[in-house]
Amino acid sequence: MRTRPLKVALLGCGVVGSEVARIMTTHADDLTARIGAPVELAGVAVRRPSKVREGIDPALITTDATALVKRGDIDVIVEVIGGIEPARTLITTAFEHGASVVSANKALLAQDGAALHAAAVEHGRDLYYEAAVAGAIPLIRPLRESLAGDKVNRVLGIVNGTTNFILDKMDSTGAGYQEALDEATALGYAEADPTADVEGFDAAAKAAILAGIAFHTRVRLDDVYREGMTEVTAADFASAKEMGCTIKLLAICERAADGGSVTARVHPAMIPLDHPLASVRGAYNAVFVEAEAAGQLMFYGPGAGGAPTASAVLGDLVAVCRNKLAESTGPGESAYTQLPVSPMGDVVTRYHISLDVADKPGVLAQVATVFAEHGVSIDTVRQQGKDGEASLVVVTHRAADAALTGTVDVLRGLDTVRGVASIMRVEGE
């Protein structure tokens, strides 16, 4: 066994970074045995050096992250500061100065993953990022290694614990969106500004990463259709229950039936109660993978938090250190298919549409005609009303998003349609 330690530098020492440092210290002997050499925390870059960080030698703390990654004696950089800059520059600088990188930075990887992979290859370094998607759940490594010989056709998942907590609370207690959000905030599941979570930005970044790995093609954040969940209401959950469904904010990555393109999207959707994802409660994450040979697989566990995310970081750290000792690198970017990413308008799925209409003869026939003219087939329809007003609920067969959008645009112009109360996609069937 090699006795000279592998040196690790930490960029960021917040909730995740401090857990990484703690585990490196408390499990030092185990890590040494698993890697084949000791690992040493050689530096920690932070913004606030005066903050007390229990268990970390103050001599390791620096505010000069650039100098740390340029040292030349660092074997692995662990980047957990997040954001685009300075993280992007620090990572590429680390490659240039001989270090491999372990990152949890989903936003950066979704935006510039191809450039970062290219930089890693150019300098013969590793870029690992299991912690960027779904926290402690082993997902990226199974997709790019365990399923490397298979053909993945679909990845469907709950990849944001905050949104799942809120929707689960609305479903189980009948709470409204704001009430459920307030509880999530009080419990620490939601940030003071929850926009990145509830508007789907966080999940969209993860969807871009998953789609790129699953389909061996480059998918950027801008390629992902994104729709938030702030408009989901108690009435939507009532409608879902009538259909034997619940509502989840889903990240969905699919290969087209002809294999010629892929799609990536994030939006709320009704999902049948007998689907495995329907039973995912609280702040947990789960990802459902459909592969040609392996069939259906589900990965489940805590998707956020200091310790779970640090677990994923340490797993990558062990792998990268082993590669360093073997003077090799692990799998990099696989984008050989170069498949185009289709727009949302081409996506085919089922829809649940709730309309407020006039309660008079002929309305249903008029609405059905509009659907037929746009080539959208109706599966079921339900109408209730009194005192001149009615609610019309239409569930379609599978239809293209563009066709459904055109249908709804025409419906809004009918004098018998008072408004479109909600439109919800139906997935997982």
XYZ file of C-alpha atoms in Angstrom:
429
model
C 0.000 0.000 0.000
C 1.221 3.475 -0.872
C 2.104 5.502 2.227
C 2.298 8.985 0.691
C -1.175 10.486 1.040
C -3.325 11.662 -1.834
C -4.035 15.338 -1.269
C -7.587 16.635 -1.481
C -8.652 20.285 -1.594
C -12.177 21.376 -0.780
C -13.846 24.321 -2.514
C -16.691 25.335 -0.225
C -17.345 24.314 3.353
C -21.067 24.792 3.880
C -23.584 22.076 4.703
C -22.155 19.594 2.198
C -18.491 20.600 2.364
C -18.342 20.375 6.143
C -19.835 16.868 5.989
C -17.254 15.824 3.406
C -14.468 17.050 5.698
C -16.020 15.297 8.698
C -16.337 11.957 6.919
C -12.790 12.190 5.575
C -11.587 12.613 9.165
C -13.804 10.115 10.994
C -13.512 7.392 8.340
C -9.863 8.001 7.454
C -8.761 4.417 8.126
C -11.594 2.905 6.105
C -10.968 5.278 3.213
C -7.289 4.370 3.250
C -8.111 0.663 3.086
C -10.639 1.120 0.283
C -8.450 3.382 -1.820
C -5.073 1.770 -1.198
C -3.482 4.982 0.082
C -4.284 7.566 2.746
C -6.142 10.741 1.774
C -5.273 14.063 3.317
C -7.355 17.226 3.428
C -4.779 19.719 2.187
C -6.790 22.941 1.913
C -10.282 24.393 2.230
C -11.352 27.498 0.279
C -14.150 29.542 1.885
C -15.652 33.023 1.663
C -15.867 33.655 5.430
C -12.625 32.544 7.101
C -13.670 33.798 10.544
C -16.453 31.224 10.860
C -15.661 28.404 13.291
C -15.501 25.059 11.468
C -15.397 22.229 13.961
C -12.904 19.480 13.187
C -11.033 21.444 10.501
C -7.540 22.757 11.175
C -7.739 26.573 10.811
C -4.373 26.457 9.043
C -6.105 24.750 6.095
C -8.606 27.586 5.577
C -8.024 30.069 2.759
C -10.053 32.627 0.852
C -7.844 32.296 -2.225
C -9.467 29.419 -4.098
C -7.475 30.155 -7.247
C -4.164 29.774 -5.456
C -5.387 26.529 -3.897
C -6.262 24.880 -7.217
C -2.975 26.095 -8.733
C -0.763 24.557 -6.054
C 0.266 21.629 -8.238
C 0.495 19.107 -5.386
C -3.285 18.610 -5.111
C -4.539 15.294 -6.458
C -8.297 15.884 -6.239
C -10.407 19.023 -6.017
C -13.884 18.647 -4.456
C -16.091 21.496 -5.700
C -19.229 22.152 -3.647
C -19.589 25.923 -4.001
C -22.237 25.751 -6.739
C -23.135 28.323 -9.370
C -21.457 29.002 -12.696
C -18.579 31.293 -11.762
C -16.070 31.084 -10.201
C -16.709 27.317 -10.159
C -16.199 26.879 -13.914
C -12.856 28.694 -13.953
C -11.665 26.942 -10.796
C -12.468 23.499 -12.215
C -10.699 24.103 -15.533
C -7.726 25.617 -13.666
C -7.573 22.514 -11.465
C -7.352 20.295 -14.559
C -4.553 22.464 -15.956
C -2.570 22.077 -12.740
C -2.834 18.311 -12.426
C -5.921 17.707 -10.270
C -9.007 15.639 -11.006
C -12.364 17.028 -9.920
C -15.376 15.780 -7.973
C -18.313 18.177 -8.248
C -21.887 18.489 -6.995
C -22.604 21.434 -9.304
C -25.709 20.520 -11.315
C -26.227 24.006 -12.758
C -22.710 24.203 -14.169
C -22.735 20.651 -15.516
C -26.109 21.174 -17.199
C -24.872 24.358 -18.856
C -21.230 23.580 -19.658
C -20.785 19.862 -19.111
C -19.379 19.268 -22.607
C -16.659 21.909 -22.199
C -15.719 20.601 -18.751
C -15.468 17.034 -20.027
C -13.318 18.219 -22.927
C -10.984 20.030 -20.525
C -10.715 16.912 -18.354
C -9.805 14.774 -21.369
C -7.297 17.335 -22.639
C -5.371 17.192 -19.371
C -5.916 13.488 -18.646
C -8.025 14.061 -15.533
C -11.265 12.724 -14.080
C -14.547 14.620 -13.746
C -17.040 12.845 -11.466
C -20.377 14.279 -10.299
C -22.636 11.668 -8.721
C -23.752 14.217 -6.107
C -25.097 16.584 -8.774
C -28.278 14.534 -9.216
C -30.488 13.020 -6.509
C -28.116 13.326 -3.551
C -27.116 9.997 -2.048
C -28.937 7.890 -4.653
C -26.450 6.016 -6.862
C -27.741 7.020 -10.281
C -25.116 8.545 -12.552
C -22.651 5.696 -12.115
C -25.291 2.996 -12.854
C -26.379 4.910 -15.965
C -22.923 5.456 -17.400
C -21.283 2.245 -16.188
C -23.702 -0.511 -15.110
C -26.079 0.148 -18.035
C -23.330 1.038 -20.522
C -24.076 -2.109 -22.542
C -27.839 -1.560 -22.571
C -30.145 0.865 -24.379
C -31.990 3.242 -22.053
C -35.278 4.462 -23.504
C -36.754 6.483 -20.676
C -35.806 8.116 -17.387
C -38.735 9.298 -15.276
C -38.157 10.700 -11.835
C -38.760 12.847 -8.799
C -35.454 14.672 -8.444
C -36.312 17.518 -6.081
C -37.176 16.783 -2.460
C -38.669 20.212 -1.718
C -41.304 19.967 -4.418
C -42.128 16.378 -3.543
C -42.643 17.344 0.104
C -45.009 20.161 -0.888
C -47.053 18.065 -3.321
C -47.173 15.124 -0.920
C -48.467 17.423 1.834
C -51.154 18.827 -0.504
C -52.175 15.297 -1.442
C -52.238 13.775 2.047
C -53.742 16.669 4.020
C -55.671 18.726 1.480
C -53.456 21.747 2.188
C -53.159 24.516 -0.379
C -49.886 25.249 -2.142
C -48.888 28.204 0.044
C -49.704 26.366 3.270
C -47.604 23.369 2.201
C -44.747 25.645 1.110
C -44.798 27.439 4.468
C -44.474 24.104 6.266
C -41.610 23.028 3.989
C -39.839 26.302 4.759
C -40.369 25.947 8.511
C -38.907 22.428 8.413
C -35.888 23.535 6.407
C -36.835 21.708 3.208
C -37.403 24.934 1.255
C -35.042 27.876 0.900
C -36.124 31.396 1.829
C -36.393 31.936 -1.934
C -37.794 28.626 -3.246
C -37.915 29.695 -6.901
C -35.233 27.298 -8.143
C -37.166 24.374 -6.688
C -40.844 25.211 -7.220
C -40.355 26.658 -10.713
C -38.469 23.553 -11.815
C -35.030 25.076 -12.493
C -33.263 22.634 -10.154
C -35.013 19.614 -11.659
C -34.391 20.854 -15.210
C -30.625 20.985 -14.624
C -30.724 17.415 -13.334
C -32.860 16.322 -16.304
C -30.267 17.720 -18.719
C -27.504 15.724 -17.013
C -29.546 12.514 -16.898
C -30.668 12.769 -20.526
C -27.109 13.326 -21.727
C -25.812 10.268 -19.897
C -28.783 7.997 -20.638
C -28.928 8.706 -24.366
C -25.224 9.349 -25.083
C -25.938 12.761 -26.516
C -25.428 16.359 -25.452
C -28.404 17.914 -23.700
C -28.046 21.398 -22.258
C -30.222 23.153 -19.732
C -31.710 25.294 -22.516
C -32.928 22.110 -24.232
C -35.121 21.128 -21.279
C -38.771 22.197 -21.250
C -39.590 23.544 -17.796
C -42.883 24.213 -16.074
C -43.209 24.979 -12.357
C -45.766 23.696 -9.855
C -46.982 26.931 -8.254
C -50.340 26.725 -10.068
C -51.203 23.231 -8.784
C -54.337 23.418 -6.624
C -56.333 21.277 -4.245
C -58.894 20.941 -7.049
C -56.216 19.372 -9.252
C -55.538 16.777 -6.554
C -59.258 16.078 -6.256
C -59.403 15.475 -10.016
C -56.321 13.270 -9.830
C -57.881 11.136 -7.104
C -60.995 10.641 -9.222
C -58.697 9.191 -11.899
C -56.814 6.996 -9.418
C -53.764 9.260 -9.638
C -51.649 11.641 -7.619
C -49.544 14.618 -8.781
C -45.746 14.802 -8.851
C -43.237 17.233 -10.334
C -41.458 14.935 -12.765
C -38.254 15.071 -14.758
C -38.868 13.046 -17.913
C -36.196 12.131 -20.452
C -37.273 9.991 -23.403
C -35.869 8.521 -26.563
C -38.253 8.853 -29.538
C -39.920 5.646 -30.702
C -37.906 5.747 -33.940
C -34.693 6.391 -32.008
C -33.965 9.525 -34.005
C -34.315 12.153 -31.276
C -34.734 12.675 -27.543
C -36.801 14.930 -25.309
C -36.203 16.282 -21.824
C -38.856 18.043 -19.762
C -39.872 18.987 -16.227
C -43.473 19.670 -15.243
C -46.229 18.604 -12.830
C -48.089 15.507 -13.956
C -50.743 13.107 -12.797
C -49.338 9.635 -12.238
C -51.331 6.457 -11.448
C -51.335 5.368 -7.826
C -50.033 1.929 -8.811
C -46.885 3.401 -10.366
C -43.829 3.059 -8.064
C -43.186 6.813 -8.125
C -46.650 7.554 -6.736
C -45.664 6.115 -3.344
C -42.576 8.336 -2.937
C -43.404 10.512 0.059
C -41.986 13.513 1.855
C -38.674 14.968 0.710
C -37.457 11.741 -0.877
C -36.340 11.323 -4.495
C -36.816 8.398 -6.844
C -35.873 7.785 -10.460
C -37.492 5.168 -12.681
C -35.323 3.900 -15.545
C -36.616 1.865 -18.486
C -33.928 -0.015 -20.431
C -34.244 -2.416 -23.334
C -32.544 -5.424 -21.719
C -32.618 -4.610 -17.997
C -36.298 -3.654 -18.049
C -37.644 -1.350 -15.363
C -35.386 -0.193 -12.530
C -36.071 2.243 -9.706
C -33.534 4.148 -7.608
C -34.858 5.615 -4.351
C -33.504 7.539 -1.382
C -32.840 10.936 0.191
C -32.126 13.421 -2.577
C -30.624 16.295 -0.607
C -29.033 17.265 2.700
C -25.473 17.493 3.931
C -24.797 13.875 4.850
C -26.576 12.193 1.884
C -24.906 14.496 -0.653
C -21.542 14.087 1.056
C -21.966 10.311 0.769
C -22.177 10.664 -3.023
C -19.178 13.008 -3.048
C -17.083 10.543 -1.030
C -18.054 7.707 -3.351
C -16.710 9.700 -6.265
C -13.624 10.666 -4.281
C -12.781 7.017 -3.651
C -13.221 6.187 -7.352
C -11.096 9.112 -8.516
C -8.332 8.331 -5.999
C -8.251 4.701 -7.137
C -7.906 5.884 -10.725
C -5.071 8.180 -9.669
C -3.183 5.289 -8.095
C -3.739 3.167 -11.198
C -2.581 6.077 -13.389
C -5.827 5.871 -15.329
C -9.096 7.768 -15.685
C -12.673 6.644 -15.436
C -15.442 7.008 -18.021
C -15.837 10.482 -19.449
C -18.501 12.020 -21.631
C -20.268 9.676 -24.056
C -22.008 11.776 -26.710
C -21.441 9.677 -29.802
C -25.116 9.541 -30.864
C -25.436 13.317 -31.361
C -29.229 12.999 -31.313
C -31.285 16.171 -31.726
C -33.469 17.302 -28.822
C -37.064 17.639 -29.999
C -39.162 20.626 -28.851
C -41.982 20.214 -26.368
C -44.539 20.573 -29.148
C -43.512 17.150 -30.493
C -43.970 15.362 -27.162
C -46.880 12.925 -27.138
C -48.736 12.230 -23.891
C -52.206 12.184 -22.318
C -53.891 15.285 -20.906
C -56.432 16.143 -18.238
C -58.195 19.440 -19.054
C -60.722 21.144 -16.771
C -62.935 23.787 -18.417
C -65.445 26.235 -16.946
C -68.330 26.331 -19.415
C -71.894 27.565 -19.790
C -74.450 25.038 -18.552
C -76.591 24.752 -21.652
C -77.307 22.233 -24.416
C -74.714 21.779 -27.145
C -71.639 22.852 -25.181
C -70.200 19.357 -24.959
C -70.690 18.770 -28.663
C -69.036 22.103 -29.478
C -66.026 21.309 -27.297
C -65.734 17.775 -28.715
C -65.740 19.189 -32.246
C -62.769 21.438 -31.461
C -60.810 18.465 -30.136
C -61.663 16.436 -33.247
C -60.647 19.249 -35.608
C -57.187 19.296 -34.035
C -56.770 15.529 -34.148
C -56.950 15.098 -30.370
C -58.960 12.021 -29.411
C -61.054 12.153 -26.232
C -60.845 9.218 -23.826
C -63.371 10.311 -21.182
C -65.450 13.402 -20.448
C -67.377 14.436 -17.339
C -69.741 17.399 -16.966
C -71.278 18.852 -13.817
C -73.210 22.077 -13.477
C -75.994 24.175 -12.068
C -77.309 27.754 -12.139
C -76.044 28.323 -15.673
C -72.405 27.351 -14.963
C -70.697 23.989 -15.422
C -67.367 22.202 -15.123
C -66.279 20.047 -18.033
C -63.393 17.633 -17.466
C -61.828 16.061 -20.549
C -59.185 13.320 -20.512
C -57.541 12.701 -23.862
C -55.827 9.777 -25.472
C -52.165 10.398 -26.284
C -51.664 13.520 -28.375
C -48.837 15.857 -29.379
C -48.356 18.870 -27.139
C -48.639 21.229 -30.128
C -52.014 19.753 -31.086
C -53.306 20.096 -27.533
C -52.048 23.685 -27.316
C -53.871 24.553 -30.543
C -57.031 22.921 -29.209
C -56.960 24.904 -25.976
C -56.295 28.171 -27.829
C -59.484 27.678 -29.858
C -61.482 26.616 -26.802
C -60.533 29.836 -25.038
C -62.131 31.772 -27.895
C -65.543 30.061 -27.611
C -68.284 32.149 -26.016
C -69.496 29.053 -24.166
C -66.126 28.468 -22.492
C -65.685 30.762 -19.485
C -62.102 29.695 -18.836
C -59.552 26.888 -18.681
C -59.274 25.948 -15.017
C -56.302 23.629 -15.415
C -54.303 21.514 -17.840
C -52.342 18.582 -16.464
C -50.332 15.936 -18.299
C -50.882 12.287 -17.385
C -47.686 10.192 -17.242
C -46.502 6.784 -16.175
C -49.143 4.685 -17.864
